[in-house]
Amino acid sequence: MEREPDIGALRALALIAETGSISAASSVLGLSQQAASLRVRSLEQELGVPLLVRSARGSRLTEAGELVVGWACLVLDAANGFGAAVAALREGQGNSLRIAASLTIAEHLLPGWIARWRGLQGPSGATATLTAANSSAVIASLRSGDVDLGFVETPELPSDLSAATVGRDRIEVVVAASHPWAGRTVSPAELAATPMVHRERGSGTRLAFERALAAAGHPLEAEPAAVHETTLGARSAVMAGVAPGALSVLAVRDDIRGGRLARVAVAGLEITRPLTALWRGADPTAAAQELLQEIAESQGA
């Protein structure tokens, strides 16, 4: 495939999967049934695989269609969050708040946080710019002065930056629904000896997973089956059946609920990690402090 698939076509396919028919999906989208069908056919031609089985009783996904809808969920969630955040940031004035965040926080939490913060400020409030990177890169950007506020998932916090915990996250071991581990409980030793889909070095997700295994007395020993620089890439590889993976529950909970991924319990091991805000100096900037206050209130702190 030479170009990225159309977001509108992915949204149409996801709605057909949800509603069970092209006509119902087209009604939700505000399109004619023909237009919705053409979007999906265009996507099928672009991907080179059939995505729907069409019949007089409705439409259902093919196996390839199930995979594509699973992969599309995070893309659509990100598009929705991006739209909401941009709408809230548009017309903003005043001081700029430069933010860098590790991928899980940037993809799943910050769009909503920023949108609520901007909504409370009104049109005269500060604007925000957001850069997504792994935890190591976020820390480097703070140290260099390129950003005012950072959010990381790593349990390994720098001593030269100020920090505040803004939440907690859980790492889940997941597999494709057809994997032999689906629904099983495995031991930490078995997990440590199994090639897995991992995030890259410097990722807070990977560091938390490796530290938890080491603390359980079974340091990771197997070479990775695959390494991905994004949560989406790692999630897609696991869903395609490459190998088990360890990912944030924020990234995989919808796929677990939808049956596209299966959770694997690890005997005696629960992997959690703090979500941390970082800044230079004793106190964050005024804009950063306002955002952190909004986050604390939204978390019930």
Short mmCIF file of C-alpha atoms in Angstrom, two decimals:
data_model
loop_
_atom_site.label_atom_id
_atom_site.label_comp_id
_atom_site.label_asym_id
_atom_site.label_seq_id
_atom_site.Cartn_x
_atom_site.Cartn_y
_atom_site.Cartn_z
CA MET A 1 0.00 0.00 0.00
CA GLU A 2 1.54 3.28 -1.11
CA ARG A 3 -0.55 5.70 0.93
CA GLU A 4 -2.33 5.74 4.24
CA PRO A 5 -5.96 4.51 4.25
CA ASP A 6 -8.71 7.11 4.40
CA ILE A 7 -9.89 7.85 7.96
CA GLY A 8 -13.45 8.16 6.67
CA ALA A 9 -13.29 4.68 5.17
CA LEU A 10 -11.93 3.23 8.41
CA ARG A 11 -14.69 4.95 10.35
CA ALA A 12 -17.32 3.56 7.97
CA LEU A 13 -15.93 0.03 8.32
CA ALA A 14 -15.86 0.27 12.13
CA LEU A 15 -19.48 1.46 12.19
CA ILE A 16 -20.58 -1.36 9.88
CA ALA A 17 -18.92 -3.79 12.28
CA GLU A 18 -20.72 -2.14 15.21
CA THR A 19 -24.19 -1.82 13.64
CA GLY A 20 -24.18 -4.93 11.44
CA SER A 21 -25.27 -3.20 8.25
CA ILE A 22 -24.14 -0.62 5.71
CA SER A 23 -27.47 1.20 5.88
CA ALA A 24 -27.28 1.68 9.66
CA ALA A 25 -23.66 2.85 9.44
CA SER A 26 -24.47 5.28 6.63
CA SER A 27 -27.27 6.77 8.75
CA VAL A 28 -24.84 7.42 11.63
CA LEU A 29 -22.32 8.96 9.23
CA GLY A 30 -24.92 11.11 7.49
CA LEU A 31 -24.09 9.54 4.12
CA SER A 32 -26.08 7.70 1.52
CA GLN A 33 -25.83 3.92 1.66
CA GLN A 34 -24.08 3.98 -1.71
CA ALA A 35 -21.48 6.48 -0.50
CA ALA A 36 -20.70 4.42 2.63
CA SER A 37 -20.42 1.26 0.54
CA LEU A 38 -18.09 2.99 -1.94
CA ARG A 39 -15.80 4.06 0.91
CA VAL A 40 -15.43 0.48 2.09
CA ARG A 41 -14.93 -0.85 -1.45
CA SER A 42 -12.22 1.75 -2.00
CA LEU A 43 -10.51 0.60 1.20
CA GLU A 44 -10.76 -3.05 0.07
CA GLN A 45 -9.15 -2.16 -3.25
CA GLU A 46 -6.41 -0.19 -1.54
CA LEU A 47 -5.59 -2.96 0.94
CA GLY A 48 -6.06 -5.75 -1.60
CA VAL A 49 -8.23 -7.93 0.67
CA PRO A 50 -12.01 -8.34 1.12
CA LEU A 51 -13.22 -6.77 4.36
CA LEU A 52 -16.96 -7.45 4.29
CA VAL A 53 -19.26 -10.32 3.42
CA ARG A 54 -22.39 -8.62 2.06
CA SER A 55 -25.81 -10.29 2.04
CA ALA A 56 -29.50 -9.40 2.10
CA ARG A 57 -29.49 -9.97 5.87
CA GLY A 58 -26.71 -7.45 6.49
CA SER A 59 -22.95 -7.26 6.37
CA ARG A 60 -20.34 -8.98 8.50
CA LEU A 61 -16.58 -8.66 8.68
CA THR A 62 -14.22 -11.14 7.08
CA GLU A 63 -11.25 -12.30 9.15
CA ALA A 64 -9.16 -9.63 7.44
CA GLY A 65 -11.90 -7.10 8.22
CA GLU A 66 -11.76 -8.03 11.92
CA LEU A 67 -8.03 -7.38 11.95
CA VAL A 68 -8.35 -4.06 10.12
CA VAL A 69 -11.08 -2.83 12.48
CA GLY A 70 -8.90 -3.79 15.44
CA TRP A 71 -5.94 -1.88 14.01
CA ALA A 72 -8.17 1.07 13.15
CA CYS A 73 -9.54 1.53 16.69
CA LEU A 74 -6.50 3.36 18.01
CA VAL A 75 -6.22 5.44 14.82
CA LEU A 76 -9.85 6.54 15.15
CA ASP A 77 -9.52 7.21 18.88
CA ALA A 78 -6.44 9.33 18.21
CA ALA A 79 -8.22 11.22 15.42
CA ASN A 80 -11.17 11.96 17.72
CA GLY A 81 -8.89 13.07 20.53
CA PHE A 82 -6.81 15.18 18.17
CA GLY A 83 -9.91 16.91 16.84
CA ALA A 84 -11.15 17.70 20.34
CA ALA A 85 -7.78 19.01 21.45
CA VAL A 86 -7.31 21.15 18.33
CA ALA A 87 -10.79 22.61 18.72
CA ALA A 88 -9.98 23.54 22.31
CA LEU A 89 -6.60 25.00 21.38
CA ARG A 90 -7.84 26.99 18.36
CA GLU A 91 -7.98 30.73 18.92
CA GLY A 92 -5.82 30.38 22.04
CA GLN A 93 -3.71 33.36 23.02
CA GLY A 94 -1.23 34.21 25.74
CA ASN A 95 1.70 32.15 26.93
CA SER A 96 2.62 28.92 25.20
CA LEU A 97 2.94 25.68 27.16
CA ARG A 98 5.38 23.30 25.49
CA ILE A 99 4.66 19.69 26.46
CA ALA A 100 6.47 16.42 25.70
CA ALA A 101 4.85 13.15 26.68
CA SER A 102 5.60 9.46 26.34
CA LEU A 103 3.40 7.71 23.82
CA THR A 104 0.76 6.08 26.01
CA ILE A 105 0.04 9.33 27.85
CA ALA A 106 0.17 11.39 24.65
CA GLU A 107 -2.21 9.07 22.80
CA HIS A 108 -4.72 8.16 25.50
CA LEU A 109 -4.76 10.82 28.22
CA LEU A 110 -3.35 14.20 27.21
CA PRO A 111 -5.87 15.10 24.47
CA GLY A 112 -8.68 15.01 27.02
CA TRP A 113 -6.61 16.75 29.71
CA ILE A 114 -5.62 19.56 27.34
CA ALA A 115 -9.14 19.98 25.99
CA ARG A 116 -10.61 20.37 29.52
CA TRP A 117 -7.80 22.73 30.55
CA ARG A 118 -8.31 24.93 27.50
CA GLY A 119 -12.06 24.89 28.00
CA LEU A 120 -11.65 26.27 31.52
CA GLN A 121 -9.23 28.97 30.40
CA GLY A 122 -11.34 30.42 27.62
CA PRO A 123 -10.01 32.05 24.43
CA SER A 124 -7.48 34.25 26.25
CA GLY A 125 -5.65 31.36 27.90
CA ALA A 126 -2.32 29.77 27.07
CA THR A 127 -1.83 27.62 24.00
CA ALA A 128 -0.15 24.22 24.11
CA THR A 129 2.14 22.30 21.79
CA LEU A 130 2.55 18.57 22.29
CA THR A 131 5.42 16.32 21.21
CA ALA A 132 5.11 12.53 21.62
CA ALA A 133 8.28 10.52 22.28
CA ASN A 134 9.50 7.75 24.56
CA SER A 135 10.30 8.51 28.20
CA SER A 136 14.05 8.93 27.64
CA ALA A 137 13.47 11.48 24.88
CA VAL A 138 10.96 13.40 27.03
CA ILE A 139 13.52 13.70 29.82
CA ALA A 140 16.18 14.86 27.36
CA SER A 141 13.83 17.55 25.98
CA LEU A 142 13.20 18.86 29.50
CA ARG A 143 16.89 19.00 30.32
CA SER A 144 17.66 20.89 27.11
CA GLY A 145 14.90 23.43 27.78
CA ASP A 146 12.97 22.52 24.63
CA VAL A 147 9.77 21.90 26.63
CA ASP A 148 8.23 23.25 29.84
CA LEU A 149 6.42 20.15 31.06
CA GLY A 150 6.96 16.44 30.49
CA PHE A 151 4.92 13.31 31.17
CA VAL A 152 6.61 9.91 31.44
CA GLU A 153 5.67 6.31 32.24
CA THR A 154 9.08 5.07 33.29
CA PRO A 155 9.65 3.96 36.89
CA GLU A 156 13.20 5.32 36.60
CA LEU A 157 12.87 9.06 37.39
CA PRO A 158 15.71 11.58 37.03
CA SER A 159 16.96 13.22 40.21
CA ASP A 160 17.64 16.59 38.54
CA LEU A 161 13.99 17.29 37.64
CA SER A 162 10.97 17.99 39.83
CA ALA A 163 8.21 15.40 39.68
CA ALA A 164 4.58 14.78 40.61
CA THR A 165 2.58 11.58 40.16
CA VAL A 166 -0.54 12.20 38.06
CA GLY A 167 -1.89 8.64 37.86
CA ARG A 168 -1.05 4.97 37.65
CA ASP A 169 -1.03 2.49 34.79
CA ARG A 170 -1.04 -1.29 34.52
CA ILE A 171 0.96 -3.34 32.01
CA GLU A 172 -0.94 -6.29 30.57
CA VAL A 173 0.57 -9.32 28.84
CA VAL A 174 -1.63 -9.89 25.78
CA VAL A 175 -1.77 -12.28 22.83
CA ALA A 176 -3.82 -12.69 19.68
CA ALA A 177 -7.17 -14.35 20.38
CA SER A 178 -5.99 -17.51 18.56
CA HIS A 179 -2.71 -17.81 20.50
CA PRO A 180 -2.22 -20.90 22.75
CA TRP A 181 -1.71 -18.59 25.73
CA ALA A 182 -5.15 -16.97 25.36
CA GLY A 183 -6.96 -17.33 28.68
CA ARG A 184 -4.01 -19.12 30.28
CA THR A 185 -1.92 -18.33 33.33
CA VAL A 186 1.84 -18.48 32.71
CA SER A 187 4.74 -18.32 35.13
CA PRO A 188 7.26 -15.44 35.25
CA ALA A 189 9.95 -17.97 34.25
CA GLU A 190 7.98 -19.01 31.14
CA LEU A 191 7.39 -15.37 30.26
CA ALA A 192 11.06 -14.46 30.66
CA ALA A 193 12.11 -17.29 28.34
CA THR A 194 9.60 -16.46 25.57
CA PRO A 195 10.41 -14.18 22.59
CA MET A 196 7.97 -11.28 22.74
CA VAL A 197 6.92 -8.14 20.91
CA HIS A 198 8.61 -5.25 22.73
CA ARG A 199 8.78 -1.48 22.60
CA GLU A 200 12.18 0.06 21.92
CA ARG A 201 14.88 0.71 24.50
CA GLY A 202 14.07 3.91 26.38
CA SER A 203 10.37 3.10 26.51
CA GLY A 204 8.80 3.27 29.96
CA THR A 205 6.56 0.32 29.07
CA ARG A 206 9.52 -1.92 28.32
CA LEU A 207 11.50 -0.79 31.37
CA ALA A 208 8.56 -1.41 33.72
CA PHE A 209 8.06 -4.89 32.27
CA GLU A 210 11.75 -5.82 32.50
CA ARG A 211 12.03 -4.51 36.06
CA ALA A 212 8.95 -6.43 37.20
CA LEU A 213 10.32 -9.71 35.82
CA ALA A 214 13.73 -9.07 37.40
CA ALA A 215 12.10 -8.29 40.77
CA ALA A 216 10.23 -11.61 40.50
CA GLY A 217 13.58 -13.38 40.16
CA HIS A 218 13.32 -14.07 36.41
CA PRO A 219 15.17 -11.45 34.37
CA LEU A 220 14.18 -11.27 30.71
CA GLU A 221 16.40 -13.74 28.83
CA ALA A 222 14.77 -14.31 25.43
CA GLU A 223 15.64 -12.18 22.43
CA PRO A 224 12.68 -10.08 21.19
CA ALA A 225 10.46 -11.48 18.46
CA ALA A 226 9.96 -7.89 17.26
CA VAL A 227 10.72 -4.36 18.48
CA HIS A 228 8.46 -1.39 17.69
CA GLU A 229 8.89 2.32 18.36
CA THR A 230 5.15 2.93 18.75
CA THR A 231 2.41 1.41 20.86
CA LEU A 232 0.27 1.01 17.74
CA GLY A 233 2.99 -0.95 15.96
CA ALA A 234 3.52 -3.28 18.92
CA ARG A 235 -0.23 -3.77 19.39
CA SER A 236 -0.74 -4.57 15.71
CA ALA A 237 2.11 -7.10 15.75
CA VAL A 238 0.63 -8.89 18.76
CA MET A 239 -2.83 -8.90 17.17
CA ALA A 240 -1.36 -10.36 13.98
CA GLY A 241 0.01 -13.28 16.00
CA VAL A 242 3.72 -12.41 15.88
CA ALA A 243 4.24 -13.10 19.61
CA PRO A 244 2.90 -12.13 23.04
CA GLY A 245 3.41 -8.51 24.08
CA ALA A 246 3.36 -6.38 27.22
CA LEU A 247 1.42 -3.14 26.74
CA SER A 248 -0.43 -0.53 28.75
CA VAL A 249 -4.00 -1.44 29.63
CA LEU A 250 -4.93 1.97 28.19
CA ALA A 251 -3.79 0.78 24.76
CA VAL A 252 -5.36 -2.69 24.77
CA ARG A 253 -8.48 -2.63 26.94
CA ASP A 254 -10.87 -2.05 24.02
CA ASP A 255 -9.27 -4.90 22.08
CA ILE A 256 -9.56 -7.22 25.09
CA ARG A 257 -13.23 -6.31 25.49
CA GLY A 258 -13.80 -6.82 21.76
CA GLY A 259 -12.08 -10.20 21.70
CA ARG A 260 -9.34 -9.07 19.33
CA LEU A 261 -6.69 -9.60 22.02
CA ALA A 262 -6.67 -11.91 25.03
CA ARG A 263 -5.19 -11.13 28.43
CA VAL A 264 -2.61 -13.56 29.82
CA ALA A 265 -2.37 -13.78 33.60
CA VAL A 266 1.14 -14.08 35.03
CA ALA A 267 1.24 -16.06 38.28
CA GLY A 268 2.19 -13.85 41.22
CA LEU A 269 3.01 -10.86 39.03
CA GLU A 270 1.08 -7.62 38.56
CA ILE A 271 2.94 -4.90 36.68
CA THR A 272 2.00 -1.33 37.58
CA ARG A 273 3.81 1.92 37.09
CA PRO A 274 3.35 5.60 38.00
CA LEU A 275 2.45 8.22 35.42
CA THR A 276 4.63 11.20 36.27
CA ALA A 277 4.77 14.89 35.38
CA LEU A 278 8.27 16.40 35.26
CA TRP A 279 9.58 19.97 35.04
CA ARG A 280 12.76 21.96 35.58
CA GLY A 281 13.29 23.95 38.77
CA ALA A 282 11.31 23.97 41.98
CA ASP A 283 7.97 25.07 40.53
CA PRO A 284 6.30 24.54 37.15
CA THR A 285 5.36 27.54 35.01
CA ALA A 286 1.98 29.15 35.70
CA ALA A 287 0.40 27.49 32.64
CA ALA A 288 1.88 24.12 33.58
CA GLN A 289 0.59 24.48 37.14
CA GLU A 290 -2.92 25.17 35.85
CA LEU A 291 -2.82 22.06 33.64
CA LEU A 292 -1.53 19.92 36.51
CA GLN A 293 -4.31 21.24 38.75
CA GLU A 294 -6.92 20.30 36.14
CA ILE A 295 -5.40 16.81 35.83
CA ALA A 296 -5.45 16.36 39.62
CA GLU A 297 -9.10 17.39 39.79
CA SER A 298 -10.05 15.10 36.93
CA GLN A 299 -8.38 12.21 38.76
CA GLY A 300 -10.30 12.99 41.93
CA ALA A 301 -7.19 14.08 43.82
#
